Coordinates of C-alpha atoms and ligand atoms in Angstrom, one line a residue:
M1 CA -113.3 45.6 224.6
S2 CA -110.0 45.8 222.8
E3 CA -106.7 44.7 224.2
P4 CA -104.6 47.3 226.1
V5 CA -101.7 48.8 224.2
D6 CA -98.4 47.7 225.8
I7 CA -95.5 50.2 226.1
V8 CA -92.4 48.3 226.9
L9 CA -89.6 50.2 228.8
V10 CA -86.4 48.2 228.3
Y11 CA -83.6 47.8 230.9
Q12 CA -84.0 51.0 233.0
S13 CA -81.3 49.6 235.4
L14 CA -78.8 49.9 232.5
L15 CA -80.3 52.6 230.3
G16 CA -82.1 54.8 232.7
I17 CA -79.8 57.5 233.9
Y18 CA -80.9 60.4 231.7
G19 CA -84.6 60.5 232.6
D20 CA -85.8 58.9 229.4
R21 CA -88.3 56.8 231.4
G22 CA -90.5 59.9 231.0
N23 CA -91.0 58.9 227.3
A24 CA -92.9 55.8 228.4
M25 CA -95.1 57.8 230.7
V26 CA -95.9 60.3 228.0
L27 CA -96.9 57.6 225.6
R28 CA -99.1 55.9 228.1
S29 CA -100.7 59.2 229.2
R30 CA -101.4 60.3 225.6
L31 CA -103.2 57.1 225.0
A32 CA -105.2 57.3 228.3
W33 CA -106.2 60.9 227.6
R34 CA -107.9 59.5 224.4
G35 CA -109.6 56.7 226.3
I36 CA -107.2 54.1 225.0
E37 CA -106.1 51.6 227.6
A38 CA -102.4 51.3 227.8
R39 CA -100.0 49.4 230.1
L40 CA -96.4 50.4 230.9
I41 CA -94.4 47.2 231.1
E42 CA -90.8 47.4 232.5
V43 CA -88.4 44.6 231.8
E44 CA -84.9 44.0 233.2
P45 CA -82.1 41.7 232.1
G46 CA -82.7 38.2 233.2
T47 CA -86.4 38.4 232.4
P48 CA -87.6 37.8 228.8
V49 CA -88.6 40.9 226.9
P50 CA -92.3 40.7 226.2
A51 CA -92.8 40.0 222.5
G52 CA -96.3 41.5 222.1
G53 CA -95.7 45.1 222.8
A54 CA -96.7 48.0 220.6
V55 CA -93.9 50.4 221.4
Y56 CA -90.4 49.5 222.8
L57 CA -88.3 52.2 224.4
L58 CA -84.5 52.4 225.0
G59 CA -82.9 55.3 226.9
G60 CA -79.5 56.8 227.6
G61 CA -76.7 55.2 229.6
E62 CA -73.0 54.9 230.1
D63 CA -70.6 52.8 228.0
A64 CA -70.4 49.7 230.2
A65 CA -74.1 49.6 230.6
Q66 CA -74.6 49.8 226.8
V67 CA -72.5 46.7 226.3
S68 CA -74.5 44.8 229.0
A69 CA -77.7 45.9 227.4
V70 CA -76.8 44.9 223.8
R71 CA -75.6 41.5 225.0
A72 CA -78.8 40.8 227.0
L73 CA -81.0 42.0 224.1
T74 CA -79.2 39.9 221.6
A75 CA -79.4 36.8 223.8
D76 CA -83.1 37.4 224.5
G77 CA -84.1 37.9 220.9
N78 CA -87.7 39.0 221.6
L79 CA -87.1 42.6 220.5
Y80 CA -86.4 41.3 217.0
R81 CA -89.6 39.2 217.1
A82 CA -91.7 42.1 218.2
L83 CA -90.4 44.3 215.4
D84 CA -91.1 41.5 212.9
A85 CA -94.6 41.5 214.2
G86 CA -95.0 45.3 213.5
A87 CA -94.0 46.9 216.8
V88 CA -92.2 50.3 216.9
L89 CA -88.8 50.9 218.6
F90 CA -87.8 54.3 219.8
A91 CA -84.3 54.6 221.1
V92 CA -82.5 57.6 222.6
C93 CA -78.8 58.2 222.8
A94 CA -77.0 55.1 224.2
G95 CA -80.1 53.2 223.1
Y96 CA -79.8 54.7 219.6
Q97 CA -76.2 53.7 219.5
I98 CA -76.8 50.1 220.5
V99 CA -79.5 49.5 217.9
G100 CA -77.0 50.4 215.2
K101 CA -74.5 48.1 213.6
T102 CA -71.5 49.1 215.7
F103 CA -70.4 51.5 218.4
T104 CA -67.2 52.1 220.4
V105 CA -66.6 52.2 224.1
G106 CA -63.8 53.0 226.5
E107 CA -60.4 54.7 226.3
R108 CA -59.3 52.2 223.6
D109 CA -62.4 52.6 221.5
E110 CA -63.3 49.0 221.5
V111 CA -65.7 48.3 218.7
I112 CA -68.9 46.5 219.9
E113 CA -71.5 45.0 217.6
G114 CA -74.9 46.5 218.0
L115 CA -78.3 45.0 217.3
G116 CA -78.1 45.9 213.6
L117 CA -81.6 47.3 213.5
L118 CA -80.4 50.7 212.1
D119 CA -77.8 51.1 209.4
V120 CA -75.7 53.4 211.6
N121 CA -72.2 53.2 213.1
T122 CA -71.0 55.2 216.1
R123 CA -67.4 56.2 216.9
R124 CA -65.9 58.5 219.4
G125 CA -66.5 62.1 218.3
T126 CA -64.2 65.0 217.9
E127 CA -65.8 66.7 221.0
R128 CA -68.4 65.7 223.6
A129 CA -71.8 67.0 222.5
V130 CA -73.5 68.6 225.5
G131 CA -76.3 71.1 225.4
E132 CA -79.7 72.0 224.1
V133 CA -80.5 70.8 220.6
L134 CA -83.1 72.3 218.3
S135 CA -83.9 70.4 215.1
S136 CA -86.6 70.2 212.5
W137 CA -88.5 67.0 211.7
T138 CA -90.6 66.4 208.6
K139 CA -93.9 64.9 209.7
P140 CA -95.5 62.2 207.6
D141 CA -97.9 64.8 206.2
G142 CA -94.9 66.7 204.8
T143 CA -95.1 69.6 207.3
Q144 CA -92.2 70.5 209.7
S145 CA -92.2 70.3 213.4
L146 CA -89.4 71.6 215.7
I147 CA -87.8 69.1 218.1
T148 CA -86.2 70.3 221.3
G149 CA -84.1 68.3 223.7
F150 CA -80.8 68.0 225.6
E151 CA -77.9 66.1 224.2
N152 CA -75.0 64.6 226.2
H153 CA -72.9 62.1 224.2
G154 CA -69.3 61.4 223.3
G155 CA -70.1 59.1 220.3
F156 CA -70.8 60.5 216.8
T157 CA -73.1 58.5 214.6
Y158 CA -72.8 58.0 210.9
L159 CA -75.7 56.8 208.7
G160 CA -75.4 54.2 206.0
P161 CA -77.6 54.0 202.9
D162 CA -80.5 52.1 204.5
A163 CA -81.1 54.6 207.2
R164 CA -82.4 58.2 206.7
P165 CA -82.0 61.1 209.1
L166 CA -84.9 61.7 211.5
A167 CA -84.2 65.5 211.9
R168 CA -82.2 68.4 210.6
V169 CA -80.2 70.2 213.3
E170 CA -80.5 74.0 213.7
I171 CA -78.7 74.2 217.0
G172 CA -76.5 71.5 218.6
I173 CA -74.4 68.6 217.3
G174 CA -76.8 65.8 216.7
N175 CA -75.4 62.7 214.9
A176 CA -72.0 64.0 214.2
G177 CA -72.1 67.8 213.7
D178 CA -73.2 67.1 210.1
G179 CA -76.6 68.8 210.3
T180 CA -78.6 65.7 211.0
D181 CA -79.9 64.1 214.2
G182 CA -81.3 60.6 214.6
A183 CA -82.2 57.9 212.1
V184 CA -85.2 56.0 210.8
Q185 CA -85.3 52.6 209.2
G186 CA -88.7 50.9 209.0
N187 CA -90.3 51.0 212.4
V188 CA -87.0 51.7 214.2
L189 CA -86.4 55.3 215.2
G190 CA -83.3 56.6 217.1
I191 CA -82.2 60.1 218.1
Y192 CA -79.9 61.7 220.6
P193 CA -81.8 64.2 222.7
H194 CA -83.1 63.6 226.2
G195 CA -85.6 65.8 227.9
P196 CA -87.4 63.4 228.0
I197 CA -87.8 64.1 224.3
L198 CA -91.4 62.9 224.0
A199 CA -92.5 65.2 226.8
R200 CA -91.0 68.2 225.0
N201 CA -92.3 67.1 221.6
P202 CA -95.8 65.6 221.8
E203 CA -96.1 65.4 218.0
L204 CA -93.3 63.0 217.9
A205 CA -94.9 61.0 220.7
D206 CA -98.2 60.8 218.7
H207 CA -96.3 59.8 215.5
L208 CA -94.8 56.8 217.3
L209 CA -98.3 55.8 218.6
E210 CA -99.9 56.2 215.2
R211 CA -97.2 54.1 213.6
A212 CA -97.7 51.4 216.2
L213 CA -101.5 51.4 216.1
G214 CA -101.7 51.9 212.3
H215 CA -104.3 54.6 212.5
P216 CA -104.5 58.4 213.2
L217 CA -105.3 59.6 216.7
D218 CA -107.6 62.4 217.7
P219 CA -105.9 65.6 218.5
L220 CA -105.5 66.6 222.2
P221 CA -105.7 70.1 223.6
S222 CA -102.2 71.6 223.2
E223 CA -102.4 75.3 224.3
E224 CA -100.3 74.9 227.4
L225 CA -97.7 72.7 225.7
D226 CA -97.6 75.0 222.7
E227 CA -96.8 77.9 225.0
L228 CA -94.1 76.0 226.9
R229 CA -92.6 74.9 223.5
R230 CA -92.7 78.5 222.2
Q231 CA -90.8 79.7 225.3
R232 CA -88.3 76.8 225.1
I233 CA -87.6 77.3 221.4
A234 CA -87.0 81.0 221.9
A235 CA -84.7 80.4 224.8
V236 CA -82.7 77.8 222.9
R237 CA -82.3 80.0 219.9
K238 CA -81.1 82.9 222.1
A239 CA -78.6 80.7 224.0
G240 CA -77.7 78.8 220.9
L241 CA -76.0 81.8 219.5
R242 CA -73.4 81.3 222.2
R243 CA -73.0 77.6 221.8
Ligands
LIG301 N1 -72.2 56.5 226.4 C1 -72.7 57.1 225.2 C2 -71.9 58.3 224.7 O1 -71.4 59.1 225.5 C3 -74.2 57.5 225.4 C4 -74.4 58.6 226.4 C5 -75.9 58.8 226.7 O2 -76.7 57.9 226.6 N2 -76.2 60.0 227.0 O3 -71.9 58.5 223.5

C-alpha cells in the first residue's frame, strides 16, 4: 500500500478569508475519486509546517495577515525544504504576493520582503481589481484551457525574468492590467483569482496533482462540471463587456 498523498493547507487563520480552503478539498477529492488516498493537513503559525507534503496551498488575506504569514513561514523554513524535495506550491492572491520577492502594505506602502520563491514584485495598483476574471492557460500538452475566478486585490504584480505568466487575461485585471495573470517558476505557481479557483477549473487542479505525483492521472467524468463552466464562461463574457 503506498503512502497517502499529503495536501498541506497553510495558515488558514491568516490566509483564509476568501474561501480558498476549497482548493485543498478539491485536490483531496480528485485524488480520492481516483482511488488515491490523500490527507488534508492544516497547519497554523506556532506549529512546524510539515516538510513531507505533496502540494502546499496558500490563500488570500489582508495586508497585516500577509506580513504575519511571511514572517512565520520564513522562521519555520519547512516550506523551502518541501519544495527542494519536489513538492508543488500553489498560492492565491495574498499567498501569491507573499511568495514573491517583495510586496507593499498599508497606507504608506511599506515594502515587505517575501519568501523569494517567485521572481515577482507587488506594489499598490492604480485601481482595486474586483470582479470576475477570465483567462487562458496553456496546458503542458500545448492546448488552451480557460480559467475562471473572482479577483479582489489592491496590489499589482510585476514579473521578473525568472518567472513566466501562468495565464493570459481576456476579462479582468490579473497581475497588473497587462494582459497576464499569475506566475510560474519551477514548482511554484501563483495566481490572483479565488472561487475557489480549483473548484472552478478542475484541469488546473489535476495539473498541480500530476506535477506533484510525477505521473498523469486518469480522467474523471466531467459532463456536469463542463456544463457549469460553459454557463459561467458565457455569463462572464456577457458581463465582462460592462466591466
Ligand atoms: N491584501 C492583498 C491586496 O489587496 C491581497 C488581497 C487578497 O488576498 N484578496 O492586494
